[in-house]
Tab-separated table of N, CA, C and O and ligand atoms in Angstrom:
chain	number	residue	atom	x	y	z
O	718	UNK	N	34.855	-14.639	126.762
O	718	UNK	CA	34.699	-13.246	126.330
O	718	UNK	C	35.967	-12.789	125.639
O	718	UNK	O	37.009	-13.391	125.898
O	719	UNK	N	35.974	-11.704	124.722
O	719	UNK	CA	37.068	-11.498	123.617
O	719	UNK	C	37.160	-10.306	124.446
O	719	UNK	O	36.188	-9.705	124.902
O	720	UNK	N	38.527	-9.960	124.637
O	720	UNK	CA	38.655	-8.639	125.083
O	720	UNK	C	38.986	-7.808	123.862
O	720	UNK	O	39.526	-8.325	122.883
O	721	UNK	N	38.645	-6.434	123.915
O	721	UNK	CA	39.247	-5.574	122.251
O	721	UNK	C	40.822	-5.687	122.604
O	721	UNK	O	41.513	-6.338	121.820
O	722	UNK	N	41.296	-5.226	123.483
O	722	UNK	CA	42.714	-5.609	123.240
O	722	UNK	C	43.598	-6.489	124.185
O	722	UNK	O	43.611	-6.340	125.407
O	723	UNK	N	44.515	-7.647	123.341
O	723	UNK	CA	44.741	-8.377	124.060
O	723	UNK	C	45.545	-7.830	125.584
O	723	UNK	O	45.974	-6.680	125.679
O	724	UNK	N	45.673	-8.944	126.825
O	724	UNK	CA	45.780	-8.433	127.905
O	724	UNK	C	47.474	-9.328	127.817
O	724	UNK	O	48.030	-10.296	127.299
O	725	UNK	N	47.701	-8.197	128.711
O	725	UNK	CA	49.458	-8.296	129.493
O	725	UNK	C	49.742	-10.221	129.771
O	725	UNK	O	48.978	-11.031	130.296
O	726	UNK	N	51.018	-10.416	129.223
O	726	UNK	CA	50.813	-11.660	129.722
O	726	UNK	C	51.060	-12.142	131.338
O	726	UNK	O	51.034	-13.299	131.756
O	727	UNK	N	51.291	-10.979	132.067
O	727	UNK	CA	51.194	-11.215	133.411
O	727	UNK	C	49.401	-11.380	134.063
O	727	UNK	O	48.963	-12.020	135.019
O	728	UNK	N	48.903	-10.737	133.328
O	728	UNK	CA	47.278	-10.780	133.477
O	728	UNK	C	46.857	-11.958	133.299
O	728	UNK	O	46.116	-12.441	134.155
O	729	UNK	N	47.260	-12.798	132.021
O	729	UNK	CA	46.665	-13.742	131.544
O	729	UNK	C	46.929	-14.877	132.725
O	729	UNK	O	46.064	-15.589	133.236
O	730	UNK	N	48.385	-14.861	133.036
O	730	UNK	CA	49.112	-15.755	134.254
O	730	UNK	C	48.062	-15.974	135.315
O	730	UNK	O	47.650	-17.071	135.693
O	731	UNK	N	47.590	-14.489	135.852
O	731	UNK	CA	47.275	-14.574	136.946
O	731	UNK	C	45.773	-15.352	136.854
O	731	UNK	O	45.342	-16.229	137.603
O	732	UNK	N	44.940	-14.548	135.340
O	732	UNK	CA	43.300	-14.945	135.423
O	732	UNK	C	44.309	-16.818	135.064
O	732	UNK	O	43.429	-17.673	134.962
O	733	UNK	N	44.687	-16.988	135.018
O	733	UNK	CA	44.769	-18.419	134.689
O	733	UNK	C	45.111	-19.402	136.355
O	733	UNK	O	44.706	-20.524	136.661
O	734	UNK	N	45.729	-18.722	136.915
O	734	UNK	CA	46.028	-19.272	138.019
O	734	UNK	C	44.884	-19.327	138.909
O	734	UNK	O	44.616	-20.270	139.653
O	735	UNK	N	43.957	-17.802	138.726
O	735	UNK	CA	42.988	-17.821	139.625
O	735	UNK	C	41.703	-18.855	138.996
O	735	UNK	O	40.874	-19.465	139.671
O	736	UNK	N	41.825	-18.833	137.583
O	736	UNK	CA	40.702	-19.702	137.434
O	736	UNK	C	41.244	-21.433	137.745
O	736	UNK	O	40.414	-22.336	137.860
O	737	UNK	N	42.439	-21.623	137.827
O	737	UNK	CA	42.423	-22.973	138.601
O	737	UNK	C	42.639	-23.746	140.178
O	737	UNK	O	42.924	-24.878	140.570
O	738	UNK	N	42.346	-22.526	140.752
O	738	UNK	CA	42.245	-22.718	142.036
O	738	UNK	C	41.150	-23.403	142.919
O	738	UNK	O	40.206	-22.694	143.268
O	739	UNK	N	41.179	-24.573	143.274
O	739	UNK	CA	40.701	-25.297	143.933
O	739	UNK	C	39.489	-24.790	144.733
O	739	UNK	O	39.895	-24.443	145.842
O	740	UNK	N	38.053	-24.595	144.600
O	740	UNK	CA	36.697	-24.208	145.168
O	740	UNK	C	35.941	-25.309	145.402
O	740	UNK	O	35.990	-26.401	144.835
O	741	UNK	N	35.319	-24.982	146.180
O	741	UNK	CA	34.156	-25.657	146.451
O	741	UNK	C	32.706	-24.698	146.571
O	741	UNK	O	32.351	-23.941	147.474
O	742	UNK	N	32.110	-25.019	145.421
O	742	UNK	CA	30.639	-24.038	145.252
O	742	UNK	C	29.667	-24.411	146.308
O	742	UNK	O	29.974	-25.389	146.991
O	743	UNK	N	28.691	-23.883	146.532
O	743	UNK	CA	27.516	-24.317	147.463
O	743	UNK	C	26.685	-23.399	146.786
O	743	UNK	O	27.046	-22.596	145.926
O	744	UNK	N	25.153	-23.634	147.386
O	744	UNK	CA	24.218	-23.382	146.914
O	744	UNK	C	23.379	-22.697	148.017
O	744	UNK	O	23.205	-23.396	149.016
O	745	UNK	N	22.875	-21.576	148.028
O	745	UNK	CA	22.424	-20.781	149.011
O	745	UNK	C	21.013	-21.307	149.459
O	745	UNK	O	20.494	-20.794	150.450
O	746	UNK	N	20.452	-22.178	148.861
O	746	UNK	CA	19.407	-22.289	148.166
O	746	UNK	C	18.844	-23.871	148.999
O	746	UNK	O	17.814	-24.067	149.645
O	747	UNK	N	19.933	-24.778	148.677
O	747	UNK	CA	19.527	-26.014	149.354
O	747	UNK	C	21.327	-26.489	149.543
O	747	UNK	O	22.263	-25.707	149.715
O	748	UNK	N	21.380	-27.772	149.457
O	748	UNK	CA	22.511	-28.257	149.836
O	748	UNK	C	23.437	-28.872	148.795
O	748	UNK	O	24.291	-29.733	149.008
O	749	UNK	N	23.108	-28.248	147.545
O	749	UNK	CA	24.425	-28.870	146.403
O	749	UNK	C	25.644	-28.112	147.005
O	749	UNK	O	25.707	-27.062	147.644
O	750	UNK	N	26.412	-28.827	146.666
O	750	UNK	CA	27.771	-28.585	146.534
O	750	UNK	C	28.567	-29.054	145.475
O	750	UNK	O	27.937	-29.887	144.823
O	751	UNK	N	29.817	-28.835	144.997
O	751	UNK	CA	30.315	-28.733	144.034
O	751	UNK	C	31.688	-28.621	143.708
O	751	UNK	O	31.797	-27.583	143.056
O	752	UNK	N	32.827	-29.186	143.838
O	752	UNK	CA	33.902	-29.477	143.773
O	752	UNK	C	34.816	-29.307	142.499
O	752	UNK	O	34.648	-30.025	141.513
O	753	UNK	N	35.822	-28.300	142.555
O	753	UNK	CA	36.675	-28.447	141.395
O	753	UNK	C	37.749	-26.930	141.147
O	753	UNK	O	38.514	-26.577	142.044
O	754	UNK	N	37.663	-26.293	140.044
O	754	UNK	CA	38.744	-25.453	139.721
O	754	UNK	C	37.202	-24.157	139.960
O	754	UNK	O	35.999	-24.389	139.843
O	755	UNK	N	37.828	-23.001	140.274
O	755	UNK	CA	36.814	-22.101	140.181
O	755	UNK	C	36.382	-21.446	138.384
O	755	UNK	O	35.462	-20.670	138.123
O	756	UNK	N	37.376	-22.063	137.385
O	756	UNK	CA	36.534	-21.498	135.918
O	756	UNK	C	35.286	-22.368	136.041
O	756	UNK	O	34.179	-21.888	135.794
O	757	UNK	N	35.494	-24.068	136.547
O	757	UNK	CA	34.659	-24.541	136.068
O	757	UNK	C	33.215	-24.272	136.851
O	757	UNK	O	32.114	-24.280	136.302
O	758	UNK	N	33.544	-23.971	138.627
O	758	UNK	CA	32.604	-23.854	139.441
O	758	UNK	C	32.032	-22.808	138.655
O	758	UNK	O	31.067	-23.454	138.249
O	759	UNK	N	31.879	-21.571	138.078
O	759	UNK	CA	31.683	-20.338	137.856
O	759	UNK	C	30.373	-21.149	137.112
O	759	UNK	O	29.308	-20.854	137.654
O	760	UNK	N	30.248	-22.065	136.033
O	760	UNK	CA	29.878	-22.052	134.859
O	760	UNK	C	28.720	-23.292	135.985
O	760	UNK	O	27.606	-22.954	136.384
O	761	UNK	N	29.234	-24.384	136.220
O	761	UNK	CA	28.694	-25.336	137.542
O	761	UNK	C	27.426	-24.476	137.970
O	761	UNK	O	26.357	-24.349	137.374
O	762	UNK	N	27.762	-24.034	138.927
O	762	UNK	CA	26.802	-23.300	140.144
O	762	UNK	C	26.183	-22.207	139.157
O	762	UNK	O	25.190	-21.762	139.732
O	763	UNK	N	26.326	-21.649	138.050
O	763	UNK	CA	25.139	-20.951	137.009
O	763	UNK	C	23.785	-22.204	136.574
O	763	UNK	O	22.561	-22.300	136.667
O	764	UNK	N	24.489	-22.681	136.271
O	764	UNK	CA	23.786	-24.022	135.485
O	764	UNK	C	23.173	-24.777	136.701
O	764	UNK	O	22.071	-25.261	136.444
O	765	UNK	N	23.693	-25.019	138.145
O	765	UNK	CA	22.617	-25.612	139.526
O	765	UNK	C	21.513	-24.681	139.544
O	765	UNK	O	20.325	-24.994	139.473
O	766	UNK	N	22.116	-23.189	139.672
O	766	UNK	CA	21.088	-21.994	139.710
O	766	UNK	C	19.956	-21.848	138.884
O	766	UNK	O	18.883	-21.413	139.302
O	767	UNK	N	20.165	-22.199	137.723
O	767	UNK	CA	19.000	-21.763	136.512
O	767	UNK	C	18.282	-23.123	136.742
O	767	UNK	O	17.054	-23.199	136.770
O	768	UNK	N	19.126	-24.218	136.908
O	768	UNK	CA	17.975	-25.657	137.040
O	768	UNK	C	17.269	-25.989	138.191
O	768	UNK	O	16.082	-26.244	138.397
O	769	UNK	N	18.198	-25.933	138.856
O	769	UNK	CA	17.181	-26.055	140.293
O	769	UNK	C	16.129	-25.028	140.900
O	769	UNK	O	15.024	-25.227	141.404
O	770	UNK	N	17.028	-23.576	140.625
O	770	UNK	CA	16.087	-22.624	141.360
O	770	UNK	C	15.651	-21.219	140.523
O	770	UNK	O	15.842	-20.009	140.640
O	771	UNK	N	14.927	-22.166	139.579
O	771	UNK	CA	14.739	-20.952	137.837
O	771	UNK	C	13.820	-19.440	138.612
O	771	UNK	O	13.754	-18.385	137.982
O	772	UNK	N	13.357	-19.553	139.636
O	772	UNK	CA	12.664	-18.595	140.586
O	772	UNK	C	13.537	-17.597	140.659
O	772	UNK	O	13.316	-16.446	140.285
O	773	UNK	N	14.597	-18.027	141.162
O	773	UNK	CA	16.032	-16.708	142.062
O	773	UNK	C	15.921	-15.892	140.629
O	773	UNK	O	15.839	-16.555	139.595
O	774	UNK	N	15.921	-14.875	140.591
O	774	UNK	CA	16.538	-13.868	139.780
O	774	UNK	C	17.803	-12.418	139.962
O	774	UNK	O	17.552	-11.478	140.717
O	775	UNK	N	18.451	-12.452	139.554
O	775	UNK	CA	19.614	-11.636	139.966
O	775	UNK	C	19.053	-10.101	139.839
O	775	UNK	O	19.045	-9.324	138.884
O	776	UNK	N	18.743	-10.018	140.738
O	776	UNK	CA	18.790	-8.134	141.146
O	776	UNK	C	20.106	-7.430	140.969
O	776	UNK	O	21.248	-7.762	141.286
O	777	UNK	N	19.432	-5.945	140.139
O	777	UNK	CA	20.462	-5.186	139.598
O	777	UNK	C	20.971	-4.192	140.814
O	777	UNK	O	20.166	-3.676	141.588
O	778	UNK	N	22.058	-4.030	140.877
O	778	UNK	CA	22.509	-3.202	142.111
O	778	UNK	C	21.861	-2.189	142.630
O	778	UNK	O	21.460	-1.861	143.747
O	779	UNK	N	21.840	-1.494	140.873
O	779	UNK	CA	21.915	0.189	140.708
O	779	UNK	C	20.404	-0.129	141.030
O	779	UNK	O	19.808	-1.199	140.907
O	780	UNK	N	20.044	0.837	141.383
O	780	UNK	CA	18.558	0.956	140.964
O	780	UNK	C	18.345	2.170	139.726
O	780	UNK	O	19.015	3.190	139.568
O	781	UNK	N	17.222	1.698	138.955
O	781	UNK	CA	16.900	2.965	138.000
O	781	UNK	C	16.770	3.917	137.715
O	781	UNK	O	15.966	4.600	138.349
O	782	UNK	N	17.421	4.431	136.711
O	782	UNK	CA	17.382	6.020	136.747
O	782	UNK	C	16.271	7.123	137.111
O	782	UNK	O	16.529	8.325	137.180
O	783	UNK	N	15.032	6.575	137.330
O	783	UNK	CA	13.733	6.983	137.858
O	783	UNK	C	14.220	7.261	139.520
O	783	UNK	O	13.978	8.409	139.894
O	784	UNK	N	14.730	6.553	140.328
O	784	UNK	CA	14.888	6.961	141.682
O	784	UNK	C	15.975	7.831	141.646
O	784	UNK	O	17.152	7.496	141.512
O	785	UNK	N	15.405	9.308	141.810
O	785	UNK	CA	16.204	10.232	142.206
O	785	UNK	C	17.547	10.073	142.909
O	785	UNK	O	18.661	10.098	142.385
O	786	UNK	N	17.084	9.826	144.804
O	786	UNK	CA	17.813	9.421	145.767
O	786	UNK	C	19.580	8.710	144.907
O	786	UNK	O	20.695	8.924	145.382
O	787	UNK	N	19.320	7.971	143.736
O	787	UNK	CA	20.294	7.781	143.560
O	787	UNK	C	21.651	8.761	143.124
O	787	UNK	O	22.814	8.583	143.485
O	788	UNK	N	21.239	9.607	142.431
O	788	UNK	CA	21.886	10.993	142.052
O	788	UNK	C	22.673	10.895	142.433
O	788	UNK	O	22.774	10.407	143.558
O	789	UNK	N	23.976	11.405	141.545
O	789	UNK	CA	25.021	11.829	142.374
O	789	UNK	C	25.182	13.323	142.329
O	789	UNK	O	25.180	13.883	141.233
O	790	UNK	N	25.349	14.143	143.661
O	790	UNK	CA	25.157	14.924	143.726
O	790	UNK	C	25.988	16.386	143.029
O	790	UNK	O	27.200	16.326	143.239
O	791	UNK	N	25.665	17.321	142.460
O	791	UNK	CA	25.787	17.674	141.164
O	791	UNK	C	26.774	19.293	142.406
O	791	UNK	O	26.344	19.654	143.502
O	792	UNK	N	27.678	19.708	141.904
O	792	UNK	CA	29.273	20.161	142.539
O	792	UNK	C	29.001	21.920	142.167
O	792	UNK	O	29.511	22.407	141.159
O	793	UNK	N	28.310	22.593	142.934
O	793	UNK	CA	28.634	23.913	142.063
O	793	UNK	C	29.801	24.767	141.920
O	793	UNK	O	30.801	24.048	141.904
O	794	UNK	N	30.058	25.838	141.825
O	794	UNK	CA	31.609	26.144	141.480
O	794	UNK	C	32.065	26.211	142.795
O	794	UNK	O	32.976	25.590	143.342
O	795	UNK	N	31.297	27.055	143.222
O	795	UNK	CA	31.955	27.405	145.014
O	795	UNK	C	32.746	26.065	145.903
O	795	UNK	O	33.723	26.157	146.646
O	796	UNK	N	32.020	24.926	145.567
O	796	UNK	CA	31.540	24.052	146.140
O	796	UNK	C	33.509	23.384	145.436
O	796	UNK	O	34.518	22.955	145.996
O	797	UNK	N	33.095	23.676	143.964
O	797	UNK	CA	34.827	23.509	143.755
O	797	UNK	C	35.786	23.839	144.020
O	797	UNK	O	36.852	23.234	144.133
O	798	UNK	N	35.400	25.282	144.207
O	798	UNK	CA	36.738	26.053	144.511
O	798	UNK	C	36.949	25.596	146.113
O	798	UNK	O	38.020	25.012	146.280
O	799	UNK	N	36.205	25.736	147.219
O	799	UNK	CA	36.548	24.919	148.626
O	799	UNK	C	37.728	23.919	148.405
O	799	UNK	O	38.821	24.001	148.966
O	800	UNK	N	37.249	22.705	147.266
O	800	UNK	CA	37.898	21.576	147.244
O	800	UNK	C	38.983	22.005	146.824
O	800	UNK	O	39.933	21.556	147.465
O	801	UNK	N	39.309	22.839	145.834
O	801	UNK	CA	40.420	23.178	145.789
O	801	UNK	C	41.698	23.624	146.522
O	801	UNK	O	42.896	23.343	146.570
O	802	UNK	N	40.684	24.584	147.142
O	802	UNK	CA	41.610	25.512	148.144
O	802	UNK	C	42.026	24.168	149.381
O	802	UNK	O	43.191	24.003	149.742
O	803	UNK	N	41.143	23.508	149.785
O	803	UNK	CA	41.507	22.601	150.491
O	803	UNK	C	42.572	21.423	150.151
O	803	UNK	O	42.942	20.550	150.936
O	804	UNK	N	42.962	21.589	148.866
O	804	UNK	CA	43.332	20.338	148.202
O	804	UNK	C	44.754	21.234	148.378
O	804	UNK	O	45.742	20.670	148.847
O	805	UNK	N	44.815	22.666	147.978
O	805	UNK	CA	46.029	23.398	147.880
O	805	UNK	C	46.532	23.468	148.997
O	805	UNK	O	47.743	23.247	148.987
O	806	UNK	N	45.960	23.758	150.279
O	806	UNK	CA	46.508	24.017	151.477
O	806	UNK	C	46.926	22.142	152.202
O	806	UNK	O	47.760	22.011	153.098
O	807	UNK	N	46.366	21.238	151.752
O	807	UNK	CA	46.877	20.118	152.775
O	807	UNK	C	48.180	19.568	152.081
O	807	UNK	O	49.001	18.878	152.684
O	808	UNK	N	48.331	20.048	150.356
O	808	UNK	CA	49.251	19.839	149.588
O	808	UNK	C	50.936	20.517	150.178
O	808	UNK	O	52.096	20.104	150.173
O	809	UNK	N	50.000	22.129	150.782
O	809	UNK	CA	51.183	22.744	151.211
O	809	UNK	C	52.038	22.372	152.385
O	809	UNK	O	53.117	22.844	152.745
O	810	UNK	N	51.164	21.230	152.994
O	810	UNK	CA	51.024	21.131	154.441
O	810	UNK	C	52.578	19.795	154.145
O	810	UNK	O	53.750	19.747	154.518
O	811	UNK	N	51.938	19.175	153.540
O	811	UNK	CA	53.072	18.258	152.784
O	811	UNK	C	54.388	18.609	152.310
O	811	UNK	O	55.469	18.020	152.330
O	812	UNK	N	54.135	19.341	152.027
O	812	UNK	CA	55.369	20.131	150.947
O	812	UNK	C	55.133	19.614	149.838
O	812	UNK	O	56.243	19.373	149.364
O	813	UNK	N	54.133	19.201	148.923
O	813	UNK	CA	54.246	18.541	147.777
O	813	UNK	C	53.529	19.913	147.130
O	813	UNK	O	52.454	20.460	147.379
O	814	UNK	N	54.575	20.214	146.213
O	814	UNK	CA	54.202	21.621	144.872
O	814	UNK	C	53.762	21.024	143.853
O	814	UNK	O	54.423	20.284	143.123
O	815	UNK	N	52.288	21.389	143.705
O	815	UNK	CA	51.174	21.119	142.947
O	815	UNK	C	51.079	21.402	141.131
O	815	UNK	O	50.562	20.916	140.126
O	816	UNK	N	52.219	22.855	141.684
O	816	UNK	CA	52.569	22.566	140.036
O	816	UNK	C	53.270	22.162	139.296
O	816	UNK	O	53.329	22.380	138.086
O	817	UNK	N	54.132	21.266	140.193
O	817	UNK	CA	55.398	20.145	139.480
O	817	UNK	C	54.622	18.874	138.650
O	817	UNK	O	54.944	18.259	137.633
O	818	UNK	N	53.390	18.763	139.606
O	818	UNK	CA	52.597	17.651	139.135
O	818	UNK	C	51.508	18.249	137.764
O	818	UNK	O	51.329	17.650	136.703
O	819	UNK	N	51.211	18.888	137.960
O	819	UNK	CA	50.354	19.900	136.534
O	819	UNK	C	50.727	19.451	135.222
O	819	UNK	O	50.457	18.267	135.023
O	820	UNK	N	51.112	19.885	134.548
O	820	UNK	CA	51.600	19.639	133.110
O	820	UNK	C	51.281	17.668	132.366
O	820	UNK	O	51.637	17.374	131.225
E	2139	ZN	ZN1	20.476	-25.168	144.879
């Protein structure tokens, strides 16, 4: 994948270190297993998945915007100003002055 802008070279270090770290894949499914660096397991255990068990399909977390229940629940002013006032008073409680941080 191309990122739009290139990443920190401490980033790159790390996705590089983490993609050569020693895994062992398994298969939820039956008993492959799979031995090697985790870039390659990643790509491995896709490719066991789609061949062996073309059935499994990956369910989406979210569910669809049709189920209400998912909503996030919508803040009226009052409902802000509480948070506020609450946000002002545990701030005070701290001693941390809220409008040093503002600007
Ligand atoms: Zn399998």
């Amino acid at each position: 994948m191309q990122a739009v802008r290139p990443k920190h070279p401490n980033c790159e270090l790390y996705d590089a270190q983490m993609d050569a770290l020693p895994i062992v894949e398994r298969c939820l499914f039956c008993g492959w297993m799979w031995q090697g660096t985790a870039a390659e397991g990643r790509t491995e255990a896709l490719a066991h998945r789609l061949q062996a068990h073309p059935e499994v399909k990956v369910k989406r977390r979210r569910p669809g915007r049709h189920l209400k229940s998912f909503r996030q629940p919508v803040l009226k002013k009052e409902d802000w100003t509480d948070i506020y006032s609450e946000r002002n008073k545990r701030a005070q409680l701290h001693g941390v002055d809220l409008a040093e941080h503002a600007a």
